[in-house]
């Protein structure tokens, strides 16, 4: 037959047995224990109601610890998420600044403005008949500046591919020159545009 456990008041104080000081109920706990005993029709003080109040205190303390641990875990997760998001933003590749077909992209023009303070505009790719006088001046100036110089930079690299200097023609709506003769044709077109711009300005 199973042995029934002894009543708590018949057992020795476990804290004293462990060499620890006994904990006492607070005045509020004693008052609550007294009220509980009166409702149950028990005399007070008694061990039953005191133990009940002590157990409630332990339960509250345990809940508080659990709640604090949960809050700490949530904060830790948030910090980890922020760090992950930050590192992913850092790893994000920057926008391409150079157009592989020639010239700069919009991001490249913005970067140039930040570094040099100059605001570059996209090249003029319209037909000559559709250009405004200012667009004629812009495209003409570019063509002469790039392709009419006495000694041109290389137009193709060692692999026979167009250099960035040659590819800039694409950004202005012109065929990419691979020879000096082709570059000179673009320069001649630029001179015609500038001459036309000057005539329009003179007649205005």
Coordinates of C-alpha atoms in Angstrom, one line a residue, residues 19-200:
X19 CA 20.7 26.0 6.2
X20 CA 18.8 28.8 4.7
X21 CA 16.9 31.6 6.5
X22 CA 13.1 31.3 6.5
X23 CA 11.1 33.8 4.4
X24 CA 8.2 35.6 6.1
X25 CA 5.0 36.8 4.6
X26 CA 4.5 40.4 4.0
X27 CA 1.8 42.3 6.0
X28 CA -0.4 42.3 2.8
X29 CA 0.0 38.6 2.4
X30 CA -0.9 38.0 6.1
X31 CA -4.0 40.1 5.7
X32 CA -5.0 38.1 2.6
X33 CA -4.4 34.8 4.4
X34 CA -6.5 36.0 7.3
X35 CA -9.4 37.0 5.0
X36 CA -9.1 33.6 3.3
X37 CA -9.2 31.8 6.6
X38 CA -12.3 33.7 7.8
X39 CA -14.2 33.0 4.6
X40 CA -13.4 29.3 5.0
X41 CA -14.3 29.3 8.6
X42 CA -10.8 28.5 9.8
X43 CA -9.0 29.9 12.8
X44 CA -6.1 32.1 12.0
X45 CA -3.1 32.0 12.1
X46 CA -2.9 28.6 10.3
X47 CA -0.4 27.0 8.0
X48 CA -2.8 26.2 5.2
X49 CA -3.6 29.8 4.4
X50 CA -0.1 31.0 5.0
X51 CA 1.2 28.4 2.6
X52 CA -1.4 29.4 0.0
X53 CA -0.2 33.0 0.1
X54 CA 3.4 32.0 -0.1
X55 CA 2.7 29.8 -3.1
X56 CA 1.0 32.8 -4.8
X57 CA 4.0 34.9 -4.2
X58 CA 6.2 32.2 -5.8
X59 CA 3.9 31.9 -8.7
X60 CA 3.9 35.6 -9.3
X61 CA 7.7 35.8 -9.1
X62 CA 7.9 32.9 -11.6
X63 CA 5.5 34.6 -14.0
X64 CA 7.4 37.9 -13.7
X65 CA 10.7 36.1 -14.6
X66 CA 9.0 34.3 -17.5
X67 CA 7.6 37.6 -18.8
X68 CA 11.0 39.3 -18.5
X69 CA 12.6 36.5 -20.3
X70 CA 10.0 36.7 -23.1
X71 CA 10.6 40.5 -23.4
X72 CA 14.3 40.0 -23.6
X73 CA 13.9 37.3 -26.3
X74 CA 11.7 39.7 -28.3
X75 CA 14.2 42.5 -28.0
X76 CA 17.0 40.2 -29.0
X77 CA 15.0 39.0 -32.1
X78 CA 14.3 42.6 -33.1
X79 CA 18.0 43.5 -32.8
X80 CA 19.0 40.5 -34.9
X81 CA 16.4 41.5 -37.5
X82 CA 17.7 45.0 -37.7
X83 CA 21.2 43.9 -38.0
X84 CA 20.2 41.4 -40.8
X85 CA 18.3 44.2 -42.6
X86 CA 21.2 46.6 -42.3
X87 CA 23.8 44.1 -43.5
X88 CA 21.5 43.1 -46.5
X89 CA 21.3 46.8 -47.4
X90 CA 25.1 47.1 -47.3
X91 CA 25.5 44.0 -49.5
X92 CA 23.0 45.4 -52.0
X93 CA 24.9 46.1 -55.2
X94 CA 25.1 49.7 -56.2
X95 CA 23.2 51.0 -59.2
X96 CA 25.1 50.8 -62.5
X97 CA 26.6 54.2 -63.3
X98 CA 28.0 53.4 -66.8
X99 CA 25.7 52.3 -69.6
X100 CA 27.3 49.3 -71.2
X101 CA 26.2 50.6 -74.6
X102 CA 27.8 54.0 -74.0
X103 CA 27.5 57.1 -71.8
X104 CA 26.2 57.3 -68.3
X105 CA 23.0 56.0 -66.8
X106 CA 20.7 58.3 -64.7
X107 CA 22.4 56.9 -61.6
X108 CA 25.8 57.8 -63.1
X109 CA 24.8 61.3 -63.8
X110 CA 23.6 61.7 -60.2
X111 CA 26.9 60.4 -59.0
X112 CA 28.8 62.7 -61.2
X113 CA 26.7 65.7 -59.9
X114 CA 27.5 64.6 -56.3
X115 CA 31.2 64.3 -57.0
X116 CA 31.8 67.2 -59.4
X117 CA 28.9 69.5 -58.8
X118 CA 28.0 69.5 -62.5
X119 CA 24.6 68.4 -63.7
X120 CA 25.0 66.3 -66.9
X121 CA 22.0 65.8 -69.2
X122 CA 21.3 62.9 -71.4
X123 CA 22.7 63.0 -74.9
X124 CA 20.5 64.4 -77.7
X125 CA 19.3 61.5 -79.8
X126 CA 16.6 63.3 -81.9
X127 CA 16.6 63.7 -85.6
X128 CA 18.2 66.9 -86.8
X129 CA 14.8 68.2 -88.0
X130 CA 13.3 67.7 -84.6
X131 CA 16.0 69.4 -82.6
X132 CA 15.7 72.8 -80.9
X133 CA 18.5 75.3 -81.4
X134 CA 19.8 74.5 -77.9
X135 CA 19.9 70.8 -78.7
X136 CA 21.8 71.5 -81.9
X137 CA 24.3 73.5 -80.0
X138 CA 24.7 70.7 -77.3
X139 CA 25.1 67.9 -79.8
X140 CA 27.3 69.9 -82.1
X141 CA 29.6 70.9 -79.2
X142 CA 29.8 67.2 -78.1
X143 CA 30.6 65.9 -81.5
X144 CA 33.3 68.5 -82.2
X145 CA 34.8 68.1 -78.7
X146 CA 35.0 64.3 -78.9
X147 CA 35.8 63.5 -82.5
X148 CA 37.5 66.5 -84.1
X149 CA 40.6 66.6 -82.0
X150 CA 43.9 66.1 -83.8
X151 CA 44.9 62.9 -82.0
X152 CA 41.9 60.8 -81.2
X153 CA 42.0 58.3 -78.2
X154 CA 41.8 54.7 -79.2
X155 CA 38.4 53.7 -80.6
X156 CA 38.8 50.0 -80.2
X157 CA 40.7 47.9 -77.6
X158 CA 43.1 45.0 -78.0
X159 CA 40.2 42.6 -78.5
X160 CA 38.7 44.8 -81.2
X161 CA 35.8 46.0 -79.0
X162 CA 34.8 49.7 -79.0
X163 CA 36.3 51.7 -76.1
X164 CA 34.2 54.0 -73.8
X165 CA 35.2 56.9 -75.9
X166 CA 33.8 55.4 -79.1
X167 CA 30.7 54.1 -77.2
X168 CA 29.8 57.6 -76.2
X169 CA 28.4 58.1 -79.7
X170 CA 25.6 55.7 -78.9
X171 CA 24.5 57.9 -76.1
X172 CA 24.0 60.7 -78.6
X173 CA 22.2 58.6 -81.2
X174 CA 25.2 58.2 -83.5
X175 CA 26.7 55.0 -84.8
X176 CA 29.7 53.8 -82.8
X177 CA 32.8 54.7 -84.7
X178 CA 35.5 52.1 -85.0
X179 CA 37.8 54.0 -87.4
X180 CA 39.1 57.5 -87.5
X181 CA 37.2 58.2 -90.6
X182 CA 33.9 57.3 -88.9
X183 CA 34.8 59.6 -86.0
X184 CA 35.6 62.5 -88.3
X185 CA 32.1 62.1 -90.0
X186 CA 30.5 62.6 -86.6
X187 CA 32.7 65.6 -86.0
X188 CA 31.7 67.1 -89.4
X189 CA 28.0 66.6 -88.5
X190 CA 28.7 68.4 -85.2
X191 CA 30.2 71.4 -87.1
X192 CA 27.1 71.5 -89.4
X193 CA 24.8 71.6 -86.3
X194 CA 26.8 74.4 -84.8
X195 CA 26.8 76.4 -88.0
X196 CA 23.0 75.9 -88.3
X197 CA 22.6 77.0 -84.6
X198 CA 24.6 80.1 -85.3
X199 CA 22.5 81.0 -88.3
X200 CA 19.2 80.5 -86.4

